[in-house]
Coordinates of C-alpha atoms in Angstrom, one line a residue:
M1 CA -3.8 -54.8 2.4
K2 CA -4.3 -58.7 2.6
N3 CA -0.7 -58.8 0.5
I4 CA 1.6 -56.7 3.0
P5 CA 3.1 -58.9 5.5
K6 CA 2.0 -59.3 9.1
M7 CA 4.6 -57.8 10.9
I8 CA 4.4 -56.4 14.8
D9 CA 6.2 -53.0 15.7
G10 CA 6.6 -53.5 19.6
H11 CA 7.5 -50.4 20.3
S12 CA 6.5 -47.4 18.3
H13 CA 5.0 -43.5 19.1
V14 CA 2.9 -42.0 16.4
F15 CA 3.0 -38.8 18.4
D16 CA 7.0 -38.5 17.9
S17 CA 7.2 -35.9 14.8
L18 CA 7.1 -32.6 17.0
T19 CA 9.9 -31.0 18.2
N20 CA 9.5 -29.4 21.9
G21 CA 9.5 -26.3 20.7
E22 CA 6.5 -27.2 17.6
R23 CA 4.4 -28.5 20.4
V24 CA 4.2 -24.4 21.9
V25 CA 2.4 -23.8 17.9
T26 CA 0.3 -26.8 17.3
T27 CA -2.7 -27.7 17.8
N28 CA -4.2 -31.2 19.1
E29 CA -5.9 -31.3 16.1
A30 CA -3.2 -30.9 13.7
W31 CA -1.0 -32.9 15.9
A32 CA -3.6 -35.9 16.0
L33 CA -4.0 -35.4 12.0
S34 CA 0.1 -36.1 12.0
A35 CA 0.0 -39.2 14.2
M36 CA -2.5 -40.7 12.2
H37 CA -0.3 -40.4 9.1
E38 CA 2.4 -42.1 11.3
A39 CA 0.3 -45.1 12.5
Q40 CA -0.6 -45.6 8.6
T41 CA 2.7 -44.9 7.4
D42 CA 3.2 -48.1 9.8
L43 CA 0.4 -50.1 7.8
L44 CA 2.4 -49.6 4.9
A45 CA 5.5 -50.8 5.8
G46 CA 3.5 -53.9 6.9
F47 CA 3.0 -53.5 10.4
T48 CA -0.5 -54.7 11.2
T49 CA -0.3 -54.6 14.5
M50 CA 1.4 -51.8 16.5
R51 CA 1.9 -50.9 20.5
D52 CA 2.7 -47.3 20.9
A53 CA 4.8 -46.8 24.2
G54 CA 3.7 -43.3 24.9
S55 CA 1.7 -40.2 23.3
H56 CA 4.7 -37.7 24.2
G57 CA 2.9 -35.1 25.3
E58 CA -0.1 -35.5 23.9
G59 CA -2.5 -36.8 26.9
Y60 CA -4.9 -39.9 25.5
G61 CA -4.7 -38.8 22.0
D62 CA -3.5 -42.4 21.1
V63 CA -6.4 -43.6 22.4
D64 CA -8.1 -41.6 19.8
V65 CA -6.2 -42.7 17.6
R66 CA -6.6 -46.5 18.0
N67 CA -10.4 -45.9 18.5
A68 CA -10.5 -44.4 15.3
I69 CA -9.4 -47.1 13.3
N70 CA -11.1 -49.6 15.5
R71 CA -14.3 -48.0 14.2
G72 CA -13.2 -48.1 10.5
L73 CA -13.0 -44.4 10.4
F74 CA -9.6 -44.6 9.0
D75 CA -7.0 -47.1 7.9
G76 CA -4.6 -48.4 10.5
P77 CA -2.5 -50.9 12.4
R78 CA -4.5 -53.1 15.3
M79 CA -2.8 -50.5 18.0
Q80 CA -2.0 -51.4 21.8
V81 CA -1.5 -48.0 23.7
S82 CA 0.2 -46.6 26.8
T83 CA -1.1 -43.1 26.7
R84 CA 0.8 -40.5 29.3
G85 CA 2.8 -42.8 31.0
I86 CA 4.2 -42.1 34.8
G87 CA 6.8 -40.3 36.1
A88 CA 8.3 -39.5 39.4
A89 CA 7.3 -36.1 40.4
G90 CA 10.3 -33.3 40.3
T91 CA 10.8 -35.2 37.1
S92 CA 8.3 -34.1 34.6
Y93 CA 9.1 -31.3 33.1
I94 CA 11.1 -30.3 30.2
G95 CA 13.0 -27.0 29.8
M96 CA 14.6 -24.6 32.4
P97 CA 13.5 -22.5 35.8
G98 CA 11.0 -20.6 34.6
I99 CA 10.6 -21.9 31.3
N100 CA 9.0 -25.1 31.7
L101 CA 7.2 -27.8 29.5
T102 CA 4.6 -29.9 31.2
A103 CA 6.3 -33.2 30.1
G104 CA 4.8 -36.4 28.9
N105 CA 4.0 -38.4 32.2
V106 CA 2.0 -37.7 35.1
G107 CA 4.4 -37.1 37.9
I108 CA 3.8 -39.0 41.1
H109 CA 4.9 -38.8 44.3
G110 CA 4.4 -41.7 46.8
V111 CA 2.5 -45.3 46.9
E112 CA -1.1 -44.1 46.8
E113 CA -0.5 -41.6 44.1
A114 CA 1.1 -44.2 41.8
R115 CA -2.4 -46.2 42.2
Q116 CA -4.2 -43.6 41.5
A117 CA -2.2 -42.7 38.3
V118 CA -2.6 -46.3 37.3
R119 CA -6.4 -46.2 37.6
E120 CA -6.9 -42.9 35.8
Q121 CA -4.9 -44.2 32.6
L122 CA -6.7 -47.5 32.5
H123 CA -9.9 -45.8 32.8
Y124 CA -9.3 -43.6 30.0
G125 CA -8.4 -46.3 28.1
A126 CA -4.3 -47.4 27.9
D127 CA -4.0 -50.9 27.2
W128 CA -0.4 -50.7 28.6
I129 CA 1.2 -48.5 31.8
K130 CA 4.1 -47.3 30.7
V131 CA 6.7 -46.2 33.5
F132 CA 9.6 -43.9 33.5
P133 CA 12.3 -45.4 36.8
V134 CA 15.3 -43.8 35.1
S135 CA 15.7 -40.1 33.5
G136 CA 18.9 -40.3 32.2
W137 CA 22.2 -41.3 33.0
S138 CA 25.6 -39.4 33.4
F139 CA 29.6 -39.9 33.4
S140 CA 32.2 -39.8 36.1
P141 CA 35.8 -38.4 35.1
S142 CA 36.8 -41.8 35.2
G143 CA 34.4 -42.8 32.7
E144 CA 32.2 -44.9 35.1
I145 CA 27.7 -44.6 33.6
F146 CA 25.6 -43.2 36.4
F147 CA 21.6 -44.5 35.4
E148 CA 19.8 -41.7 37.4
P149 CA 16.8 -43.2 39.0
T150 CA 13.7 -41.7 39.5
F151 CA 11.2 -43.9 41.8
T152 CA 11.3 -45.9 45.0
L153 CA 10.9 -49.6 44.6
E154 CA 7.4 -49.1 46.8
E155 CA 6.2 -46.6 44.5
L156 CA 7.4 -48.9 41.4
K157 CA 5.7 -52.3 43.0
A158 CA 2.4 -50.1 43.9
I159 CA 2.6 -49.3 40.0
V160 CA 2.6 -52.9 38.5
D161 CA 0.4 -54.5 41.3
E162 CA -2.1 -52.3 40.3
A163 CA -2.0 -52.5 36.8
H164 CA -1.8 -56.4 37.3
R165 CA -4.7 -56.5 39.5
H166 CA -6.9 -54.9 36.3
N167 CA -5.1 -57.7 34.4
H168 CA -3.0 -55.0 32.2
R169 CA 1.0 -55.0 31.6
V170 CA 3.6 -52.5 32.6
A171 CA 6.4 -51.5 30.1
A172 CA 9.1 -49.8 31.9
H173 CA 11.9 -47.1 30.0
A174 CA 14.9 -48.0 32.0
Y175 CA 18.7 -47.8 30.8
G176 CA 20.2 -49.3 33.5
G177 CA 21.0 -49.1 37.0
E178 CA 19.3 -48.7 40.6
G179 CA 15.8 -47.9 38.1
L180 CA 16.4 -50.9 35.9
R181 CA 16.8 -53.2 38.7
N182 CA 13.9 -52.2 40.7
S183 CA 11.7 -52.5 37.6
I184 CA 12.7 -56.6 37.5
I185 CA 12.3 -57.0 41.2
A186 CA 9.0 -54.7 41.1
G187 CA 8.0 -57.6 38.0
V188 CA 7.5 -55.3 35.3
D189 CA 6.5 -57.2 31.8
T190 CA 9.0 -55.3 29.8
I191 CA 12.1 -53.4 29.5
E192 CA 12.5 -50.7 27.2
H193 CA 16.2 -50.0 25.6
G194 CA 18.1 -51.8 28.6
Q195 CA 21.3 -50.8 27.1
G196 CA 23.1 -51.0 31.4
L197 CA 21.9 -54.4 31.8
D198 CA 24.5 -55.8 33.6
D199 CA 24.8 -59.7 34.2
T200 CA 23.3 -59.7 37.5
M201 CA 20.4 -58.1 36.6
I202 CA 20.3 -60.7 33.5
E203 CA 20.3 -63.4 36.0
M204 CA 17.6 -61.6 38.0
M205 CA 15.2 -61.5 34.9

């Protein structure tokens, strides 16, 4: 391994190989084996360090993959993991009424639940706290884009404050609009995606 380039994969998901339908018929153990394969694929491609940006519904499975590599049970990159992630209550489901799959993130409502979710994820091994301040986007008939916000600013500030209080960082999955603006104001450490950044937000950053 000493001859491979020492690159860093700054945003990846080792638990990204299953569709929502496949999740229903795949055991956690089988998914974990697939995730380890994904981590090793990154290593063989020259990435010796990986930031995994969320477990996509496999809970704290990314912690187990990281720990198995650190213990020398498998070859793999050094990993920093984001575990379940935190979303806003009411946005943490996939599917339709009556046929819902729990999404990868924990849904919170209010400042105290926000802080509790951060403490829980750090307790179970998260290196980063991942938040979802934007749930999606749509276009008006005239072509104007709208980014759907999730958290209130107060909830985001509580998440960032609690993570920073424990000396951990926060990554915000944010495309644009109010959710991205609030992420900047709250002091998140990284913006993931950010296609809708405008000049005002860039100046704020």
